[in-house]
Amino acid sequence: MSSVAVAVADTDTDDPTPLLHDSSPYGDSASGDEEIAPSSSSNEPEPDGSSRPNSPVGSNQRLASLDVFRGLTVALMILVDDAGGAFPSINHSPWFGVTLADFVMPFFLFGVGVSIGLVFKKVTNKQSATKKVILRTIKLFLLGVVLQGGYFHGRNDLSYGVDVRKLRWLGVLQRISIGYLFASVLEIWLVNNIAVDSALTFVKRYCIQWTAAFLLVLVYMSLLSGLYVPDWNYEVLSTNTSSTSRYGSGTQILISDDNTNLYGLASRLCYRVHCGMRGSLEPACNAVGLVDRFILGVDHLYQHPVYRRTKILDQLIFPVQQECSVNSPDYGPLPQNSPEWCLAPFDPEGILRIDSIMELAELFRVYGHMQRVFLWSVSSFPLLISGYVLFVLGIPLSKPLYTLSYMCITAGASGFLLTIIFYIVKMDDLKVNHKMDDSVSALTFTTLVDVKHVKKPAMVLQWMGMNALIIYALGACDLFPAALQGLYWRSPENNLVDGTELLLQSMLHSRKWGTLAFVVLEILFWGLVAGFLNMKRFYVRL
């Protein structure tokens, strides 16, 4: 799994701003919005809507905090992607459960939602704002197809190219772009013009958005539990039709033996997956996969799903043990009694997950209205509790399916992180050069990184957040490591990337810890690259 947050440069001010944050007239993010206002008059907005010069709450301060949050998420993404193989406990959960990697995508959506809340606080030209949102959505979607459609093969594969019949249409960037479009349009067009001075008026102002989010949840849960999933087939290209240790022991039908691949003669094996049920949440027979196979086609789905590492021992879920890897929770050979669905494609970024992404984007969007931090940080605890209650009641945590319990837990965790930052900011010993009462302090979103003695160590993360798109494309999508591996000495294994990792493994006498050291070095490298780009004031804009 790979996730992304994007940074661009504001051409008018030369200040780096997030992709979904714009300082244009229709995207005014000045602090003069009629939100939950401070009780004192010392921080009232000027008549023209601008803040007083001595206001402690500056947009640049808020942006620095967002950049650090975004950079931290990018670093976390690199960590779990590149070190997850050595440490399966932090890698994506094979199907049920939540690990560190499963929080990365919600954290990215959190950054997107906050940016939307900043951009569209006040919109004077709705048509122009909508046009810009649509254009950015198209750009981000197409970039996702290029990076994750299968054209680039990543590390350890010096080839490139993709059969258009197997092009992957949906990926991380594509989902983020659609969630961004949905939440932005709601923010631009459907916000009630009600002054917010209490929790009740806050709810009234955004009742349409909450209604939309509730309807999305209702539709998603109805489809997940109500769609009938019939039996279905898929094919696997095989070079050895008799190898059940590699291809499992499910129902196999030999289609032909005259297909060739790069290695010579090959055969296509057809597997039949037996379902005939509704409401299943297991890998083979869920409604999520049904919709993807029907609309996108099985050939356009992700070919290496996480459930290939799964081992499910719960007799309440399956009457017999379901195992797709002898090395679970890591990848490994198929056991002799593996179920027929182990090699089936499944896209974790498919059609129905777009619905859940829109729900999360809409939730996180409201976090972007900084004067509401208290209300929304407090609401994080009910989200966490609700997720746990749903889990206890039988709705499992599953990122591939984006179950309701998973969405509540991850949304609450994102808000809980914001709550911690919020209360740390309120501490008297962190009030730098300003005498602020409690109400003004509560409205400050400068976070730890805007405090002098904490800002310097966080600078690397801020740089990464300001140019997160480049780091995602070159680092997380393995474009740069794959390019380096293309330069080798005598044999492809003798390249700078693999050589550095092997050297660290040898120095630490551990393959696992050597890999972790290599990943940490990789994160520092990209931090320095981002710092150099920041020094040159070079920022990618979409």
PDB file of N, CA and C in Angstrom, residues 20 25 30 46 88 103-104 173 198 213 216 234 265 268 293 306 320 446 463 510 518 527 539:
ATOM      1  N   LEU A  20      -4.396  20.934  -1.848  1.00  0.00           N
ATOM      2  CA  LEU A  20      -5.808  21.218  -1.639  1.00  0.00           C
ATOM      3  C   LEU A  20      -5.997  22.483  -0.817  1.00  0.00           C
ATOM      4  N   PRO A  25      -8.704  34.246  -4.274  1.00  0.00           N
ATOM      5  CA  PRO A  25      -9.816  34.967  -3.668  1.00  0.00           C
ATOM      6  C   PRO A  25     -10.983  34.082  -3.297  1.00  0.00           C
ATOM      7  N   ALA A  30      -8.585  33.231   5.612  1.00  0.00           N
ATOM      8  CA  ALA A  30      -8.286  34.163   6.670  1.00  0.00           C
ATOM      9  C   ALA A  30      -9.053  33.795   7.900  1.00  0.00           C
ATOM     10  N   GLU A  46     -10.676  42.195  11.590  1.00  0.00           N
ATOM     11  CA  GLU A  46     -10.840  43.544  11.079  1.00  0.00           C
ATOM     12  C   GLU A  46     -12.059  43.599  10.152  1.00  0.00           C
ATOM     13  N   PRO A  88       6.461  -7.995   9.828  1.00  0.00           N
ATOM     14  CA  PRO A  88       5.056  -8.169   9.435  1.00  0.00           C
ATOM     15  C   PRO A  88       4.067  -7.548  10.412  1.00  0.00           C
ATOM     16  N   PHE A 103      -3.202   2.696   9.396  1.00  0.00           N
ATOM     17  CA  PHE A 103      -3.563   4.062   9.768  1.00  0.00           C
ATOM     18  C   PHE A 103      -3.038   5.089   8.772  1.00  0.00           C
ATOM     19  N   VAL A 104      -2.185   4.676   7.842  1.00  0.00           N
ATOM     20  CA  VAL A 104      -1.536   5.639   6.952  1.00  0.00           C
ATOM     21  C   VAL A 104      -2.547   6.319   6.035  1.00  0.00           C
ATOM     22  N   LEU A 173      -4.051   7.334  -5.150  1.00  0.00           N
ATOM     23  CA  LEU A 173      -4.266   8.710  -5.602  1.00  0.00           C
ATOM     24  C   LEU A 173      -5.651   8.896  -6.209  1.00  0.00           C
ATOM     25  N   SER A 198     -22.279  28.333  18.883  1.00  0.00           N
ATOM     26  CA  SER A 198     -22.508  27.256  19.843  1.00  0.00           C
ATOM     27  C   SER A 198     -22.417  25.929  19.112  1.00  0.00           C
ATOM     28  N   ALA A 213     -23.052  12.354   4.551  1.00  0.00           N
ATOM     29  CA  ALA A 213     -22.166  11.327   5.095  1.00  0.00           C
ATOM     30  C   ALA A 213     -22.968  10.140   5.625  1.00  0.00           C
ATOM     31  N   LEU A 216     -24.184   8.031   2.751  1.00  0.00           N
ATOM     32  CA  LEU A 216     -23.095   7.227   2.198  1.00  0.00           C
ATOM     33  C   LEU A 216     -22.853   5.985   3.041  1.00  0.00           C
ATOM     34  N   TYR A 234     -11.684 -16.979 -12.040  1.00  0.00           N
ATOM     35  CA  TYR A 234     -10.546 -16.136 -12.403  1.00  0.00           C
ATOM     36  C   TYR A 234      -9.440 -17.035 -12.927  1.00  0.00           C
ATOM     37  N   LEU A 265       6.950 -21.357 -22.582  1.00  0.00           N
ATOM     38  CA  LEU A 265       5.618 -21.957 -22.597  1.00  0.00           C
ATOM     39  C   LEU A 265       4.910 -21.755 -21.260  1.00  0.00           C
ATOM     40  N   ARG A 268      -2.782 -21.271 -18.787  1.00  0.00           N
ATOM     41  CA  ARG A 268      -3.715 -20.511 -17.972  1.00  0.00           C
ATOM     42  C   ARG A 268      -4.588 -21.482 -17.205  1.00  0.00           C
ATOM     43  N   ARG A 293     -15.338  -6.621  -9.666  1.00  0.00           N
ATOM     44  CA  ARG A 293     -15.239  -7.549 -10.797  1.00  0.00           C
ATOM     45  C   ARG A 293     -16.267  -7.225 -11.872  1.00  0.00           C
ATOM     46  N   VAL A 306      -3.515  -8.334  -0.047  1.00  0.00           N
ATOM     47  CA  VAL A 306      -2.917  -8.657   1.246  1.00  0.00           C
ATOM     48  C   VAL A 306      -3.383 -10.002   1.772  1.00  0.00           C
ATOM     49  N   VAL A 320     -13.518 -24.226   8.738  1.00  0.00           N
ATOM     50  CA  VAL A 320     -12.202 -24.856   8.652  1.00  0.00           C
ATOM     51  C   VAL A 320     -11.165 -23.759   8.502  1.00  0.00           C
ATOM     52  N   THR A 446      -1.172  26.185  16.021  1.00  0.00           N
ATOM     53  CA  THR A 446       0.221  26.218  15.594  1.00  0.00           C
ATOM     54  C   THR A 446       0.923  24.921  15.911  1.00  0.00           C
ATOM     55  N   TRP A 463       9.847  19.846   5.557  1.00  0.00           N
ATOM     56  CA  TRP A 463      10.318  19.843   4.171  1.00  0.00           C
ATOM     57  C   TRP A 463       9.640  18.737   3.373  1.00  0.00           C
ATOM     58  N   SER A 510      22.107  -8.871  11.092  1.00  0.00           N
ATOM     59  CA  SER A 510      20.674  -9.175  11.116  1.00  0.00           C
ATOM     60  C   SER A 510      20.043  -8.659   9.837  1.00  0.00           C
ATOM     61  N   PHE A 518      18.240   0.531   6.857  1.00  0.00           N
ATOM     62  CA  PHE A 518      18.224   1.026   5.479  1.00  0.00           C
ATOM     63  C   PHE A 518      17.012   1.921   5.241  1.00  0.00           C
ATOM     64  N   GLY A 527      14.264  13.283   3.237  1.00  0.00           N
ATOM     65  CA  GLY A 527      14.144  14.530   3.979  1.00  0.00           C
ATOM     66  C   GLY A 527      15.153  15.567   3.527  1.00  0.00           C
ATOM     67  N   TYR A 539       8.678  23.686  -5.645  1.00  0.00           N
ATOM     68  CA  TYR A 539       7.552  22.915  -5.136  1.00  0.00           C
ATOM     69  C   TYR A 539       6.697  22.464  -6.311  1.00  0.00           C
TER      70      TYR A 539
END
